[in-house]
Amino acid sequence: RDRKFNISNLNDLEFEDFNEIKNHESILKKIIKNKIKITPEDYLSKRNYVISVTERNIKSMAESVPNNNFLFIYLPNRITIKDQYNVKGRFKYENLNIRDLHIIEKDYRNRLISKLSTLKNLKLINMGDEGKYDWFTDESHFSLKGHQEITKLLQPIFENSIELINDSAKQTRK
């Protein structure tokens, strides 16, 4: 069941374009030190551990698929997108706000994508920057509009993948 998202509410909300964020690394260091209250080394250790577990699981799945036909798509959520509304009044985790989470997620995603791009049996697509605020009913669930829009983006990717699988199958039968 799709929850309704009222786009008219956007006019009443404060807008922030995360494209305008400069010095991500500097801001990330401040978030780590002042809000999360751990050392940069601890942060990197935790981030890299999560990435290594994710990489290992995806690598295992990719190796189980014949003919290098494993497709991994990093999909957007409301935290990843650049057009943000109601940043100050929205979801908070402890003392982290949406802007902080966006910067942490972007650091994680960029490092994960970098690690996964080295895997041989994997086709990787990063769609984390795609999307608009009204594609989601909350921080992680697509609205009806979001489902429709992400389908438009994914359909050619899946059609191309199916075509490649079919071509590969034909080559195997020869």
PDB file of N, CA and C in Angstrom, residues 68-105:
ATOM      1  N   ASN A  68      29.618 -13.530 -15.771  1.00  0.00           N
ATOM      2  CA  ASN A  68      29.778 -12.131 -15.343  1.00  0.00           C
ATOM      3  C   ASN A  68      28.501 -11.308 -15.511  1.00  0.00           C
ATOM      4  N   ASN A  69      27.381 -11.878 -15.160  1.00  0.00           N
ATOM      5  CA  ASN A  69      26.105 -11.201 -15.361  1.00  0.00           C
ATOM      6  C   ASN A  69      25.480 -10.674 -14.077  1.00  0.00           C
ATOM      7  N   PHE A  70      26.276 -10.349 -13.097  1.00  0.00           N
ATOM      8  CA  PHE A  70      25.737  -9.842 -11.840  1.00  0.00           C
ATOM      9  C   PHE A  70      25.651  -8.321 -11.902  1.00  0.00           C
ATOM     10  N   LEU A  71      24.482  -7.813 -11.611  1.00  0.00           N
ATOM     11  CA  LEU A  71      24.225  -6.383 -11.666  1.00  0.00           C
ATOM     12  C   LEU A  71      23.948  -5.863 -10.260  1.00  0.00           C
ATOM     13  N   PHE A  72      24.696  -4.844  -9.838  1.00  0.00           N
ATOM     14  CA  PHE A  72      24.471  -4.200  -8.542  1.00  0.00           C
ATOM     15  C   PHE A  72      24.117  -2.745  -8.798  1.00  0.00           C
ATOM     16  N   ILE A  73      22.973  -2.336  -8.298  1.00  0.00           N
ATOM     17  CA  ILE A  73      22.524  -0.951  -8.461  1.00  0.00           C
ATOM     18  C   ILE A  73      22.359  -0.331  -7.086  1.00  0.00           C
ATOM     19  N   TYR A  74      23.076   0.746  -6.853  1.00  0.00           N
ATOM     20  CA  TYR A  74      22.939   1.509  -5.609  1.00  0.00           C
ATOM     21  C   TYR A  74      21.801   2.500  -5.836  1.00  0.00           C
ATOM     22  N   LEU A  75      20.682   2.253  -5.180  1.00  0.00           N
ATOM     23  CA  LEU A  75      19.492   3.077  -5.377  1.00  0.00           C
ATOM     24  C   LEU A  75      19.475   4.271  -4.430  1.00  0.00           C
ATOM     25  N   PRO A  76      18.757   5.307  -4.817  1.00  0.00           N
ATOM     26  CA  PRO A  76      18.680   6.493  -3.959  1.00  0.00           C
ATOM     27  C   PRO A  76      17.733   6.287  -2.790  1.00  0.00           C
ATOM     28  N   ASN A  77      17.866   7.160  -1.824  1.00  0.00           N
ATOM     29  CA  ASN A  77      16.860   7.328  -0.777  1.00  0.00           C
ATOM     30  C   ASN A  77      16.815   8.823  -0.494  1.00  0.00           C
ATOM     31  N   ARG A  78      15.979   9.240   0.389  1.00  0.00           N
ATOM     32  CA  ARG A  78      15.825  10.679   0.600  1.00  0.00           C
ATOM     33  C   ARG A  78      17.091  11.311   1.181  1.00  0.00           C
ATOM     34  N   ILE A  79      17.928  10.535   1.839  1.00  0.00           N
ATOM     35  CA  ILE A  79      19.173  11.073   2.391  1.00  0.00           C
ATOM     36  C   ILE A  79      20.196  11.321   1.284  1.00  0.00           C
ATOM     37  N   THR A  80      20.198  10.505   0.227  1.00  0.00           N
ATOM     38  CA  THR A  80      21.220  10.621  -0.815  1.00  0.00           C
ATOM     39  C   THR A  80      20.972  11.756  -1.793  1.00  0.00           C
ATOM     40  N   ILE A  81      19.726  12.154  -1.967  1.00  0.00           N
ATOM     41  CA  ILE A  81      19.425  13.142  -3.004  1.00  0.00           C
ATOM     42  C   ILE A  81      19.928  14.522  -2.614  1.00  0.00           C
ATOM     43  N   LYS A  82      20.096  15.371  -3.609  1.00  0.00           N
ATOM     44  CA  LYS A  82      20.710  16.673  -3.388  1.00  0.00           C
ATOM     45  C   LYS A  82      19.696  17.764  -3.068  1.00  0.00           C
ATOM     46  N   ASP A  83      18.460  17.608  -3.502  1.00  0.00           N
ATOM     47  CA  ASP A  83      17.428  18.605  -3.215  1.00  0.00           C
ATOM     48  C   ASP A  83      16.748  18.235  -1.912  1.00  0.00           C
ATOM     49  N   GLN A  84      16.984  19.017  -0.887  1.00  0.00           N
ATOM     50  CA  GLN A  84      16.491  18.681   0.448  1.00  0.00           C
ATOM     51  C   GLN A  84      15.567  19.768   0.988  1.00  0.00           C
ATOM     52  N   TYR A  85      14.547  19.345   1.682  1.00  0.00           N
ATOM     53  CA  TYR A  85      13.603  20.260   2.315  1.00  0.00           C
ATOM     54  C   TYR A  85      13.580  19.998   3.814  1.00  0.00           C
ATOM     55  N   ASN A  86      13.300  21.038   4.569  1.00  0.00           N
ATOM     56  CA  ASN A  86      13.093  20.930   6.009  1.00  0.00           C
ATOM     57  C   ASN A  86      14.254  20.214   6.689  1.00  0.00           C
ATOM     58  N   VAL A  87      15.466  20.609   6.340  1.00  0.00           N
ATOM     59  CA  VAL A  87      16.663  19.944   6.852  1.00  0.00           C
ATOM     60  C   VAL A  87      16.723  20.014   8.381  1.00  0.00           C
ATOM     61  N   LYS A  88      16.426  21.171   8.926  1.00  0.00           N
ATOM     62  CA  LYS A  88      16.542  21.350  10.376  1.00  0.00           C
ATOM     63  C   LYS A  88      15.426  20.641  11.139  1.00  0.00           C
ATOM     64  N   GLY A  89      14.235  20.580  10.565  1.00  0.00           N
ATOM     65  CA  GLY A  89      13.104  20.022  11.291  1.00  0.00           C
ATOM     66  C   GLY A  89      12.819  18.562  11.006  1.00  0.00           C
ATOM     67  N   ARG A  90      13.659  17.942  10.212  1.00  0.00           N
ATOM     68  CA  ARG A  90      13.396  16.584   9.794  1.00  0.00           C
ATOM     69  C   ARG A  90      14.083  15.568  10.676  1.00  0.00           C
ATOM     70  N   PHE A  91      14.028  14.353  10.248  1.00  0.00           N
ATOM     71  CA  PHE A  91      14.610  13.193  10.931  1.00  0.00           C
ATOM     72  C   PHE A  91      15.973  13.516  11.532  1.00  0.00           C
ATOM     73  N   LYS A  92      16.154  13.095  12.746  1.00  0.00           N
ATOM     74  CA  LYS A  92      17.456  13.212  13.401  1.00  0.00           C
ATOM     75  C   LYS A  92      17.780  11.879  14.046  1.00  0.00           C
ATOM     76  N   TYR A  93      19.053  11.549  14.029  1.00  0.00           N
ATOM     77  CA  TYR A  93      19.528  10.377  14.748  1.00  0.00           C
ATOM     78  C   TYR A  93      20.491  10.892  15.790  1.00  0.00           C
ATOM     79  N   GLU A  94      20.092  10.761  17.041  1.00  0.00           N
ATOM     80  CA  GLU A  94      20.844  11.350  18.145  1.00  0.00           C
ATOM     81  C   GLU A  94      21.065  12.825  17.818  1.00  0.00           C
ATOM     82  N   ASN A  95      22.284  13.282  17.638  1.00  0.00           N
ATOM     83  CA  ASN A  95      22.489  14.695  17.330  1.00  0.00           C
ATOM     84  C   ASN A  95      22.877  14.925  15.865  1.00  0.00           C
ATOM     85  N   LEU A  96      22.678  13.933  15.010  1.00  0.00           N
ATOM     86  CA  LEU A  96      22.971  14.055  13.586  1.00  0.00           C
ATOM     87  C   LEU A  96      21.704  14.456  12.835  1.00  0.00           C
ATOM     88  N   ASN A  97      21.820  15.473  11.983  1.00  0.00           N
ATOM     89  CA  ASN A  97      20.669  15.857  11.162  1.00  0.00           C
ATOM     90  C   ASN A  97      20.811  15.288   9.755  1.00  0.00           C
ATOM     91  N   ILE A  98      19.858  15.598   8.901  1.00  0.00           N
ATOM     92  CA  ILE A  98      19.850  15.065   7.538  1.00  0.00           C
ATOM     93  C   ILE A  98      21.100  15.480   6.768  1.00  0.00           C
ATOM     94  N   ARG A  99      21.530  16.694   6.946  1.00  0.00           N
ATOM     95  CA  ARG A  99      22.733  17.159   6.248  1.00  0.00           C
ATOM     96  C   ARG A  99      23.950  16.335   6.670  1.00  0.00           C
ATOM     97  N   ASP A 100      24.072  16.083   7.963  1.00  0.00           N
ATOM     98  CA  ASP A 100      25.178  15.259   8.470  1.00  0.00           C
ATOM     99  C   ASP A 100      25.105  13.848   7.891  1.00  0.00           C
ATOM    100  N   LEU A 101      23.905  13.269   7.920  1.00  0.00           N
ATOM    101  CA  LEU A 101      23.721  11.911   7.404  1.00  0.00           C
ATOM    102  C   LEU A 101      24.013  11.845   5.910  1.00  0.00           C
ATOM    103  N   HIS A 102      23.647  12.887   5.181  1.00  0.00           N
ATOM    104  CA  HIS A 102      23.930  12.963   3.745  1.00  0.00           C
ATOM    105  C   HIS A 102      25.443  12.914   3.504  1.00  0.00           C
ATOM    106  N   ILE A 103      26.188  13.663   4.278  1.00  0.00           N
ATOM    107  CA  ILE A 103      27.644  13.712   4.109  1.00  0.00           C
ATOM    108  C   ILE A 103      28.278  12.369   4.486  1.00  0.00           C
ATOM    109  N   ILE A 104      27.820  11.757   5.572  1.00  0.00           N
ATOM    110  CA  ILE A 104      28.331  10.442   5.977  1.00  0.00           C
ATOM    111  C   ILE A 104      27.975   9.388   4.934  1.00  0.00           C
ATOM    112  N   GLU A 105      26.732   9.411   4.459  1.00  0.00           N
ATOM    113  CA  GLU A 105      26.294   8.440   3.448  1.00  0.00           C
ATOM    114  C   GLU A 105      27.095   8.594   2.172  1.00  0.00           C
TER     115      GLU A 105
END
